[in-house]
Amino acid sequence: MYRASGRTSPRERFCCSRWVSTSCASAPRLEGKMGPLDKLQPIDATPSASEKVAERLMGLIASGNIAPGDKLPSENELAKALHVSRPVVREALRGMTMMGVVQTRQGGGSYVTDLKPNRLMAPLSFVLSLQDYSLESLFTARTVIDGGLAAEAARNVTPAQLDRFAELVEVAYRTVGDAVAFRVADVEFHELIGTAADNAFLDQVSRSLYSLAVDQRRKASEIPGVLDQSAKDHDAIVSALAAGDPKAAEVAMAAHVAHIRKTTLDVLSGADPIPFRIR
């Protein structure tokens, strides 16, 4: 440990960003597997104390002082280091568990998860489902996110993925008369675009947006001609991916989202929808 001339190393000086002083001298020293808990300073036992506990622990995780898979100090150790009660620590850990940052393993103890994007982004779908959003804002977001993913997929798609895309297009044409089978293939199609784009964060945002308004889209899929159009849309997207043309892929995806938007709004308005023309 760097102690030359009585100075501390940069790592020791990093004490959870703005909430911890450089010296950390006032905090109890509790040595554990992951290093000194003196990086944590006491906090006031206020109604938001558990949030502050979570913030400080996540600061240590973000800084690399606590790594994915590491076991956290016990509730008692954390409570002593932060000068809060064990229930406050327990509430903080519960919140971090819901966020996908911490998990409890059989045999006891709390551990940092693998921190993979799909785990951390999982709560987004739930949060979005609680919001009073407009469908216009949803489809605008899908146009931007899914269009960008399609463009990235055109740059990064692999031969094996292109083969699967071709198979999914065939499935789409084959199942236009079976809405359930079509929707199953549709889920894989859109997820594969996210995978091919090779951007885990955008992929998870796209999946969260895809999960919204699903009931309306299910009803829309029963409108005559809708699935035929979606199959054609998928075909156009895959053609752009195969050509390695990001702009064409983005435009094809935007057109696909526009078609989905129209039929979804038709369902919500209760209007007698005009079926898509089958060319």
PDB file of C-alpha atoms in Angstrom:
ATOM      1  CA  MET A   1       0.000   0.000   0.000  1.00  0.00           C
ATOM      2  CA  TYR A   2       1.380   3.397  -1.047  1.00  0.00           C
ATOM      3  CA  ARG A   3       2.412   5.357   2.070  1.00  0.00           C
ATOM      4  CA  ALA A   4       5.564   7.195   0.919  1.00  0.00           C
ATOM      5  CA  SER A   5       6.241  10.425   2.878  1.00  0.00           C
ATOM      6  CA  GLY A   6       3.034   9.958   4.804  1.00  0.00           C
ATOM      7  CA  ARG A   7       0.930  10.488   1.674  1.00  0.00           C
ATOM      8  CA  THR A   8      -1.947   8.358   0.539  1.00  0.00           C
ATOM      9  CA  SER A   9      -2.319   6.830  -2.880  1.00  0.00           C
ATOM     10  CA  PRO A  10      -4.870   8.162  -5.397  1.00  0.00           C
ATOM     11  CA  ARG A  11      -6.948   5.038  -4.828  1.00  0.00           C
ATOM     12  CA  GLU A  12      -7.011   5.682  -1.082  1.00  0.00           C
ATOM     13  CA  ARG A  13      -7.893   9.314  -1.668  1.00  0.00           C
ATOM     14  CA  PHE A  14     -10.837   8.223  -3.801  1.00  0.00           C
ATOM     15  CA  CYS A  15     -13.482   7.982  -1.138  1.00  0.00           C
ATOM     16  CA  CYS A  16     -16.737   7.575  -2.966  1.00  0.00           C
ATOM     17  CA  SER A  17     -16.767  10.879  -4.824  1.00  0.00           C
ATOM     18  CA  ARG A  18     -18.355  13.867  -3.166  1.00  0.00           C
ATOM     19  CA  TRP A  19     -19.818  12.191  -0.103  1.00  0.00           C
ATOM     20  CA  VAL A  20     -16.519  11.190   1.557  1.00  0.00           C
ATOM     21  CA  SER A  21     -13.627  13.365   2.708  1.00  0.00           C
ATOM     22  CA  THR A  22     -10.087  12.727   1.475  1.00  0.00           C
ATOM     23  CA  SER A  23      -8.818  11.523   4.819  1.00  0.00           C
ATOM     24  CA  CYS A  24     -11.743   9.269   5.743  1.00  0.00           C
ATOM     25  CA  ALA A  25     -10.228   9.438   9.213  1.00  0.00           C
ATOM     26  CA  SER A  26     -13.428   9.616  11.174  1.00  0.00           C
ATOM     27  CA  ALA A  27     -14.876   6.354   9.899  1.00  0.00           C
ATOM     28  CA  PRO A  28     -14.295   3.052  11.704  1.00  0.00           C
ATOM     29  CA  ARG A  29     -11.717   0.785  10.117  1.00  0.00           C
ATOM     30  CA  LEU A  30     -13.260  -2.553   9.301  1.00  0.00           C
ATOM     31  CA  GLU A  31     -11.005  -4.582   7.080  1.00  0.00           C
ATOM     32  CA  GLY A  32     -12.790  -7.053   4.846  1.00  0.00           C
ATOM     33  CA  LYS A  33     -12.155  -9.082   1.758  1.00  0.00           C
ATOM     34  CA  MET A  34     -12.645  -6.071  -0.487  1.00  0.00           C
ATOM     35  CA  GLY A  35     -10.538  -3.544   1.372  1.00  0.00           C
ATOM     36  CA  PRO A  36     -11.053  -0.992   4.155  1.00  0.00           C
ATOM     37  CA  LEU A  37     -14.551   0.164   4.955  1.00  0.00           C
ATOM     38  CA  ASP A  38     -13.086   3.476   6.066  1.00  0.00           C
ATOM     39  CA  LYS A  39     -13.984   4.669   2.587  1.00  0.00           C
ATOM     40  CA  LEU A  40     -17.490   4.969   4.009  1.00  0.00           C
ATOM     41  CA  GLN A  41     -18.240   7.856   6.352  1.00  0.00           C
ATOM     42  CA  PRO A  42     -21.174   8.030   8.767  1.00  0.00           C
ATOM     43  CA  ILE A  43     -24.447   9.463   7.494  1.00  0.00           C
ATOM     44  CA  ASP A  44     -27.430  10.937   9.258  1.00  0.00           C
ATOM     45  CA  ALA A  45     -30.255   8.528  10.079  1.00  0.00           C
ATOM     46  CA  THR A  46     -32.851  10.418   8.055  1.00  0.00           C
ATOM     47  CA  PRO A  47     -35.780   9.013   6.042  1.00  0.00           C
ATOM     48  CA  SER A  48     -33.440   9.026   3.019  1.00  0.00           C
ATOM     49  CA  ALA A  49     -30.592   7.346   4.876  1.00  0.00           C
ATOM     50  CA  SER A  50     -31.082   4.059   3.046  1.00  0.00           C
ATOM     51  CA  GLU A  51     -30.814   5.880  -0.284  1.00  0.00           C
ATOM     52  CA  LYS A  52     -27.541   7.434   0.815  1.00  0.00           C
ATOM     53  CA  VAL A  53     -26.227   4.039   1.882  1.00  0.00           C
ATOM     54  CA  ALA A  54     -27.100   2.648  -1.549  1.00  0.00           C
ATOM     55  CA  GLU A  55     -25.481   5.630  -3.279  1.00  0.00           C
ATOM     56  CA  ARG A  56     -22.238   5.178  -1.392  1.00  0.00           C
ATOM     57  CA  LEU A  57     -22.068   1.457  -2.025  1.00  0.00           C
ATOM     58  CA  MET A  58     -22.774   1.980  -5.718  1.00  0.00           C
ATOM     59  CA  GLY A  59     -20.053   4.607  -5.742  1.00  0.00           C
ATOM     60  CA  LEU A  60     -17.584   2.014  -4.494  1.00  0.00           C
ATOM     61  CA  ILE A  61     -18.798  -0.401  -7.167  1.00  0.00           C
ATOM     62  CA  ALA A  62     -18.559   2.206  -9.925  1.00  0.00           C
ATOM     63  CA  SER A  63     -15.027   3.137  -8.859  1.00  0.00           C
ATOM     64  CA  GLY A  64     -13.853  -0.465  -8.905  1.00  0.00           C
ATOM     65  CA  ASN A  65     -13.265  -0.681  -5.157  1.00  0.00           C
ATOM     66  CA  ILE A  66     -15.920  -3.399  -5.124  1.00  0.00           C
ATOM     67  CA  ALA A  67     -15.918  -5.694  -8.148  1.00  0.00           C
ATOM     68  CA  PRO A  68     -18.650  -7.792  -9.797  1.00  0.00           C
ATOM     69  CA  GLY A  69     -19.061 -11.030  -7.867  1.00  0.00           C
ATOM     70  CA  ASP A  70     -17.550  -9.657  -4.657  1.00  0.00           C
ATOM     71  CA  LYS A  71     -19.243 -10.387  -1.370  1.00  0.00           C
ATOM     72  CA  LEU A  72     -20.342  -7.273   0.469  1.00  0.00           C
ATOM     73  CA  PRO A  73     -19.474  -6.737   4.135  1.00  0.00           C
ATOM     74  CA  SER A  74     -22.149  -7.929   6.536  1.00  0.00           C
ATOM     75  CA  GLU A  75     -25.086  -5.728   7.477  1.00  0.00           C
ATOM     76  CA  ASN A  76     -23.524  -5.270  10.894  1.00  0.00           C
ATOM     77  CA  GLU A  77     -20.177  -4.143   9.444  1.00  0.00           C
ATOM     78  CA  LEU A  78     -21.851  -1.699   7.072  1.00  0.00           C
ATOM     79  CA  ALA A  79     -24.077  -0.346   9.828  1.00  0.00           C
ATOM     80  CA  LYS A  80     -21.063   0.291  12.067  1.00  0.00           C
ATOM     81  CA  ALA A  81     -19.037   1.897   9.285  1.00  0.00           C
ATOM     82  CA  LEU A  82     -21.871   4.236   8.327  1.00  0.00           C
ATOM     83  CA  HIS A  83     -23.252   4.819  11.843  1.00  0.00           C
ATOM     84  CA  VAL A  84     -26.741   3.736  10.837  1.00  0.00           C
ATOM     85  CA  SER A  85     -29.012   0.926  11.964  1.00  0.00           C
ATOM     86  CA  ARG A  86     -29.068  -2.497  10.372  1.00  0.00           C
ATOM     87  CA  PRO A  87     -32.649  -1.971   9.087  1.00  0.00           C
ATOM     88  CA  VAL A  88     -31.390   1.063   7.135  1.00  0.00           C
ATOM     89  CA  VAL A  89     -28.631  -1.037   5.582  1.00  0.00           C
ATOM     90  CA  ARG A  90     -31.092  -3.843   4.895  1.00  0.00           C
ATOM     91  CA  GLU A  91     -33.441  -1.451   3.097  1.00  0.00           C
ATOM     92  CA  ALA A  92     -30.564  -0.106   1.001  1.00  0.00           C
ATOM     93  CA  LEU A  93     -29.503  -3.608  -0.009  1.00  0.00           C
ATOM     94  CA  ARG A  94     -33.086  -4.487  -0.855  1.00  0.00           C
ATOM     95  CA  GLY A  95     -33.257  -1.503  -3.183  1.00  0.00           C
ATOM     96  CA  MET A  96     -29.974  -2.456  -4.812  1.00  0.00           C
ATOM     97  CA  THR A  97     -31.308  -5.964  -5.282  1.00  0.00           C
ATOM     98  CA  MET A  98     -34.341  -4.618  -7.131  1.00  0.00           C
ATOM     99  CA  MET A  99     -31.980  -2.614  -9.340  1.00  0.00           C
ATOM    100  CA  GLY A 100     -30.033  -5.737 -10.264  1.00  0.00           C
ATOM    101  CA  VAL A 101     -26.846  -4.553  -8.555  1.00  0.00           C
ATOM    102  CA  VAL A 102     -26.892  -6.928  -5.574  1.00  0.00           C
ATOM    103  CA  GLN A 103     -28.142 -10.466  -5.081  1.00  0.00           C
ATOM    104  CA  THR A 104     -28.481 -12.734  -2.057  1.00  0.00           C
ATOM    105  CA  ARG A 105     -26.994 -16.187  -2.493  1.00  0.00           C
ATOM    106  CA  GLN A 106     -27.898 -19.418  -0.804  1.00  0.00           C
ATOM    107  CA  GLY A 107     -25.898 -19.745   2.372  1.00  0.00           C
ATOM    108  CA  GLY A 108     -26.176 -16.095   3.290  1.00  0.00           C
ATOM    109  CA  GLY A 109     -24.530 -12.875   2.350  1.00  0.00           C
ATOM    110  CA  SER A 110     -25.058 -10.217  -0.289  1.00  0.00           C
ATOM    111  CA  TYR A 111     -22.960 -10.202  -3.439  1.00  0.00           C
ATOM    112  CA  VAL A 112     -22.477  -7.768  -6.285  1.00  0.00           C
ATOM    113  CA  THR A 113     -24.013  -9.206  -9.447  1.00  0.00           C
ATOM    114  CA  ASP A 114     -22.229  -9.605 -12.773  1.00  0.00           C
ATOM    115  CA  LEU A 115     -23.488  -6.079 -13.581  1.00  0.00           C
ATOM    116  CA  LYS A 116     -24.359  -7.068 -17.132  1.00  0.00           C
ATOM    117  CA  PRO A 117     -26.475  -4.496 -19.017  1.00  0.00           C
ATOM    118  CA  ASN A 118     -29.459  -6.810 -19.421  1.00  0.00           C
ATOM    119  CA  ARG A 119     -29.635  -7.246 -15.656  1.00  0.00           C
ATOM    120  CA  LEU A 120     -29.215  -3.549 -14.858  1.00  0.00           C
ATOM    121  CA  MET A 121     -31.657  -2.390 -17.522  1.00  0.00           C
ATOM    122  CA  ALA A 122     -34.378  -4.870 -16.530  1.00  0.00           C
ATOM    123  CA  PRO A 123     -36.165  -2.417 -14.197  1.00  0.00           C
ATOM    124  CA  LEU A 124     -36.569   0.029 -17.092  1.00  0.00           C
ATOM    125  CA  SER A 125     -39.560  -1.821 -18.530  1.00  0.00           C
ATOM    126  CA  PHE A 126     -41.318  -1.681 -15.175  1.00  0.00           C
ATOM    127  CA  VAL A 127     -40.540   2.004 -14.680  1.00  0.00           C
ATOM    128  CA  LEU A 128     -41.755   2.877 -18.166  1.00  0.00           C
ATOM    129  CA  SER A 129     -44.929   0.861 -17.651  1.00  0.00           C
ATOM    130  CA  LEU A 130     -45.817   3.104 -14.702  1.00  0.00           C
ATOM    131  CA  GLN A 131     -45.432   6.335 -16.650  1.00  0.00           C
ATOM    132  CA  ASP A 132     -48.258   8.230 -18.291  1.00  0.00           C
ATOM    133  CA  TYR A 133     -46.551   8.311 -21.659  1.00  0.00           C
ATOM    134  CA  SER A 134     -48.180   9.010 -25.011  1.00  0.00           C
ATOM    135  CA  LEU A 135     -48.037   6.531 -27.844  1.00  0.00           C
ATOM    136  CA  GLU A 136     -46.560   9.265 -30.005  1.00  0.00           C
ATOM    137  CA  SER A 137     -43.613   9.572 -27.640  1.00  0.00           C
ATOM    138  CA  LEU A 138     -43.267   5.786 -27.522  1.00  0.00           C
ATOM    139  CA  PHE A 139     -43.120   5.407 -31.287  1.00  0.00           C
ATOM    140  CA  THR A 140     -40.826   8.395 -31.649  1.00  0.00           C
ATOM    141  CA  ALA A 141     -38.477   6.691 -29.209  1.00  0.00           C
ATOM    142  CA  ARG A 142     -38.745   3.399 -31.084  1.00  0.00           C
ATOM    143  CA  THR A 143     -37.999   5.133 -34.377  1.00  0.00           C
ATOM    144  CA  VAL A 144     -34.834   6.659 -32.949  1.00  0.00           C
ATOM    145  CA  ILE A 145     -33.630   3.645 -30.959  1.00  0.00           C
ATOM    146  CA  ASP A 146     -34.647   0.847 -33.309  1.00  0.00           C
ATOM    147  CA  GLY A 147     -33.543   2.825 -36.355  1.00  0.00           C
ATOM    148  CA  GLY A 148     -30.144   3.380 -34.794  1.00  0.00           C
ATOM    149  CA  LEU A 149     -29.875  -0.286 -33.855  1.00  0.00           C
ATOM    150  CA  ALA A 150     -30.707  -1.342 -37.411  1.00  0.00           C
ATOM    151  CA  ALA A 151     -27.980   0.950 -38.740  1.00  0.00           C
ATOM    152  CA  GLU A 152     -25.462  -0.508 -36.298  1.00  0.00           C
ATOM    153  CA  ALA A 153     -26.608  -4.015 -37.170  1.00  0.00           C
ATOM    154  CA  ALA A 154     -25.857  -3.303 -40.833  1.00  0.00           C
ATOM    155  CA  ARG A 155     -22.298  -2.451 -39.816  1.00  0.00           C
ATOM    156  CA  ASN A 156     -21.739  -5.381 -37.473  1.00  0.00           C
ATOM    157  CA  VAL A 157     -23.981  -8.259 -38.552  1.00  0.00           C
ATOM    158  CA  THR A 158     -22.259 -11.632 -38.934  1.00  0.00           C
ATOM    159  CA  PRO A 159     -22.851 -14.223 -41.676  1.00  0.00           C
ATOM    160  CA  ALA A 160     -24.460 -16.569 -39.155  1.00  0.00           C
ATOM    161  CA  GLN A 161     -26.827 -13.826 -38.033  1.00  0.00           C
ATOM    162  CA  LEU A 162     -27.728 -13.016 -41.642  1.00  0.00           C
ATOM    163  CA  ASP A 163     -28.601 -16.682 -42.158  1.00  0.00           C
ATOM    164  CA  ARG A 164     -30.934 -16.549 -39.167  1.00  0.00           C
ATOM    165  CA  PHE A 165     -32.460 -13.286 -40.360  1.00  0.00           C
ATOM    166  CA  ALA A 166     -33.231 -14.937 -43.701  1.00  0.00           C
ATOM    167  CA  GLU A 167     -34.892 -17.839 -41.895  1.00  0.00           C
ATOM    168  CA  LEU A 168     -36.986 -15.453 -39.790  1.00  0.00           C
ATOM    169  CA  VAL A 169     -38.171 -13.624 -42.904  1.00  0.00           C
ATOM    170  CA  GLU A 170     -39.302 -16.962 -44.347  1.00  0.00           C
ATOM    171  CA  VAL A 171     -41.106 -17.712 -41.084  1.00  0.00           C
ATOM    172  CA  ALA A 172     -42.782 -14.306 -41.225  1.00  0.00           C
ATOM    173  CA  TYR A 173     -44.177 -14.905 -44.711  1.00  0.00           C
ATOM    174  CA  ARG A 174     -45.219 -18.428 -43.757  1.00  0.00           C
ATOM    175  CA  THR A 175     -47.104 -17.392 -40.599  1.00  0.00           C
ATOM    176  CA  VAL A 176     -49.061 -14.339 -41.770  1.00  0.00           C
ATOM    177  CA  GLY A 177     -52.174 -16.413 -41.161  1.00  0.00           C
ATOM    178  CA  ASP A 178     -51.121 -17.379 -37.634  1.00  0.00           C
ATOM    179  CA  ALA A 179     -50.797 -14.255 -35.478  1.00  0.00           C
ATOM    180  CA  VAL A 180     -49.414 -16.112 -32.462  1.00  0.00           C
ATOM    181  CA  ALA A 181     -46.634 -17.835 -34.404  1.00  0.00           C
ATOM    182  CA  PHE A 182     -45.855 -14.588 -36.209  1.00  0.00           C
ATOM    183  CA  ARG A 183     -45.499 -12.662 -32.949  1.00  0.00           C
ATOM    184  CA  VAL A 184     -43.118 -15.279 -31.544  1.00  0.00           C
ATOM    185  CA  ALA A 185     -40.877 -14.916 -34.590  1.00  0.00           C
ATOM    186  CA  ASP A 186     -41.252 -11.130 -34.444  1.00  0.00           C
ATOM    187  CA  VAL A 187     -39.814 -11.046 -30.931  1.00  0.00           C
ATOM    188  CA  GLU A 188     -36.763 -13.018 -32.051  1.00  0.00           C
ATOM    189  CA  PHE A 189     -36.361 -10.816 -35.122  1.00  0.00           C
ATOM    190  CA  HIS A 190     -36.185  -7.595 -33.136  1.00  0.00           C
ATOM    191  CA  GLU A 191     -33.987  -9.120 -30.441  1.00  0.00           C
ATOM    192  CA  LEU A 192     -31.589 -10.389 -33.101  1.00  0.00           C
ATOM    193  CA  ILE A 193     -31.267  -6.868 -34.492  1.00  0.00           C
ATOM    194  CA  GLY A 194     -30.211  -5.695 -31.055  1.00  0.00           C
ATOM    195  CA  THR A 195     -27.716  -8.534 -30.794  1.00  0.00           C
ATOM    196  CA  ALA A 196     -26.318  -7.870 -34.269  1.00  0.00           C
ATOM    197  CA  ALA A 197     -25.923  -4.171 -33.459  1.00  0.00           C
ATOM    198  CA  ASP A 198     -23.475  -5.175 -30.719  1.00  0.00           C
ATOM    199  CA  ASN A 199     -24.564  -2.394 -28.358  1.00  0.00           C
ATOM    200  CA  ALA A 200     -25.870  -3.951 -25.162  1.00  0.00           C
ATOM    201  CA  PHE A 201     -27.286  -0.761 -23.683  1.00  0.00           C
ATOM    202  CA  LEU A 202     -29.270   0.284 -26.761  1.00  0.00           C
ATOM    203  CA  ASP A 203     -30.375  -3.323 -27.130  1.00  0.00           C
ATOM    204  CA  GLN A 204     -31.880  -3.352 -23.644  1.00  0.00           C
ATOM    205  CA  VAL A 205     -33.575   0.017 -24.122  1.00  0.00           C
ATOM    206  CA  SER A 206     -35.080  -1.279 -27.360  1.00  0.00           C
ATOM    207  CA  ARG A 207     -36.362  -4.431 -25.652  1.00  0.00           C
ATOM    208  CA  SER A 208     -37.942  -2.331 -22.915  1.00  0.00           C
ATOM    209  CA  LEU A 209     -39.710  -0.126 -25.460  1.00  0.00           C
ATOM    210  CA  TYR A 210     -40.811  -3.188 -27.438  1.00  0.00           C
ATOM    211  CA  SER A 211     -42.575  -4.563 -24.359  1.00  0.00           C
ATOM    212  CA  LEU A 212     -44.832  -1.494 -24.108  1.00  0.00           C
ATOM    213  CA  ALA A 213     -48.277  -1.334 -25.763  1.00  0.00           C
ATOM    214  CA  VAL A 214     -47.972  -5.040 -26.497  1.00  0.00           C
ATOM    215  CA  ASP A 215     -51.707  -5.661 -25.969  1.00  0.00           C
ATOM    216  CA  GLN A 216     -52.605  -3.051 -28.561  1.00  0.00           C
ATOM    217  CA  ARG A 217     -50.098  -4.492 -31.013  1.00  0.00           C
ATOM    218  CA  ARG A 218     -51.529  -7.956 -30.438  1.00  0.00           C
ATOM    219  CA  LYS A 219     -54.970  -6.690 -31.410  1.00  0.00           C
ATOM    220  CA  ALA A 220     -53.507  -4.803 -34.359  1.00  0.00           C
ATOM    221  CA  SER A 221     -51.949  -8.013 -35.654  1.00  0.00           C
ATOM    222  CA  GLU A 222     -55.478  -9.313 -36.258  1.00  0.00           C
ATOM    223  CA  ILE A 223     -56.238  -6.507 -38.735  1.00  0.00           C
ATOM    224  CA  PRO A 224     -56.262  -7.937 -42.285  1.00  0.00           C
ATOM    225  CA  GLY A 225     -53.043  -7.210 -44.134  1.00  0.00           C
ATOM    226  CA  VAL A 226     -51.033  -6.059 -41.121  1.00  0.00           C
ATOM    227  CA  LEU A 227     -48.870  -9.155 -40.817  1.00  0.00           C
ATOM    228  CA  ASP A 228     -48.330  -9.235 -44.568  1.00  0.00           C
ATOM    229  CA  GLN A 229     -46.954  -5.706 -44.349  1.00  0.00           C
ATOM    230  CA  SER A 230     -44.783  -6.573 -41.358  1.00  0.00           C
ATOM    231  CA  ALA A 231     -43.313  -9.523 -43.254  1.00  0.00           C
ATOM    232  CA  LYS A 232     -42.456  -7.201 -46.144  1.00  0.00           C
ATOM    233  CA  ASP A 233     -40.948  -4.730 -43.680  1.00  0.00           C
ATOM    234  CA  HIS A 234     -38.759  -7.445 -42.184  1.00  0.00           C
ATOM    235  CA  ASP A 235     -37.680  -8.476 -45.666  1.00  0.00           C
ATOM    236  CA  ALA A 236     -36.662  -4.900 -46.509  1.00  0.00           C
ATOM    237  CA  ILE A 237     -34.723  -4.540 -43.264  1.00  0.00           C
ATOM    238  CA  VAL A 238     -32.835  -7.783 -43.839  1.00  0.00           C
ATOM    239  CA  SER A 239     -32.026  -6.789 -47.426  1.00  0.00           C
ATOM    240  CA  ALA A 240     -30.416  -3.614 -46.089  1.00  0.00           C
ATOM    241  CA  LEU A 241     -28.500  -5.589 -43.465  1.00  0.00           C
ATOM    242  CA  ALA A 242     -27.245  -8.037 -46.082  1.00  0.00           C
ATOM    243  CA  ALA A 243     -26.101  -5.120 -48.248  1.00  0.00           C
ATOM    244  CA  GLY A 244     -24.243  -3.621 -45.306  1.00  0.00           C
ATOM    245  CA  ASP A 245     -26.135  -0.354 -45.834  1.00  0.00           C
ATOM    246  CA  PRO A 246     -26.706   1.411 -42.474  1.00  0.00           C
ATOM    247  CA  LYS A 247     -28.820   4.227 -43.923  1.00  0.00           C
ATOM    248  CA  ALA A 248     -31.103   1.863 -45.811  1.00  0.00           C
ATOM    249  CA  ALA A 249     -31.487  -0.281 -42.699  1.00  0.00           C
ATOM    250  CA  GLU A 250     -32.421   2.755 -40.614  1.00  0.00           C
ATOM    251  CA  VAL A 251     -34.961   3.934 -43.198  1.00  0.00           C
ATOM    252  CA  ALA A 252     -36.481   0.450 -43.500  1.00  0.00           C
ATOM    253  CA  MET A 253     -36.828   0.191 -39.728  1.00  0.00           C
ATOM    254  CA  ALA A 254     -38.393   3.661 -39.516  1.00  0.00           C
ATOM    255  CA  ALA A 255     -40.977   2.612 -42.107  1.00  0.00           C
ATOM    256  CA  HIS A 256     -41.687  -0.550 -40.119  1.00  0.00           C
ATOM    257  CA  VAL A 257     -42.231   1.410 -36.897  1.00  0.00           C
ATOM    258  CA  ALA A 258     -44.492   3.836 -38.791  1.00  0.00           C
ATOM    259  CA  HIS A 259     -46.667   0.930 -39.914  1.00  0.00           C
ATOM    260  CA  ILE A 260     -46.837  -0.407 -36.350  1.00  0.00           C
ATOM    261  CA  ARG A 261     -47.753   3.059 -35.070  1.00  0.00           C
ATOM    262  CA  LYS A 262     -50.614   3.400 -37.555  1.00  0.00           C
ATOM    263  CA  THR A 263     -52.237   0.074 -36.774  1.00  0.00           C
ATOM    264  CA  THR A 264     -51.790   0.535 -33.021  1.00  0.00           C
ATOM    265  CA  LEU A 265     -53.506   3.927 -33.152  1.00  0.00           C
ATOM    266  CA  ASP A 266     -56.267   2.390 -35.273  1.00  0.00           C
ATOM    267  CA  VAL A 267     -56.919  -0.122 -32.506  1.00  0.00           C
ATOM    268  CA  LEU A 268     -56.972   2.541 -29.790  1.00  0.00           C
ATOM    269  CA  SER A 269     -59.239   4.876 -31.733  1.00  0.00           C
ATOM    270  CA  GLY A 270     -61.739   2.135 -32.409  1.00  0.00           C
ATOM    271  CA  ALA A 271     -61.868   3.263 -35.995  1.00  0.00           C
ATOM    272  CA  ASP A 272     -62.562   0.899 -38.830  1.00  0.00           C
ATOM    273  CA  PRO A 273     -58.997   0.423 -40.057  1.00  0.00           C
ATOM    274  CA  ILE A 274     -58.103   0.422 -43.723  1.00  0.00           C
ATOM    275  CA  PRO A 275     -56.128  -2.753 -44.393  1.00  0.00           C
ATOM    276  CA  PHE A 276     -52.664  -2.384 -45.855  1.00  0.00           C
ATOM    277  CA  ARG A 277     -52.469  -3.029 -49.554  1.00  0.00           C
ATOM    278  CA  ILE A 278     -50.683  -6.260 -50.366  1.00  0.00           C
ATOM    279  CA  ARG A 279     -48.301  -5.671 -53.247  1.00  0.00           C
TER     280      ARG A 279
END
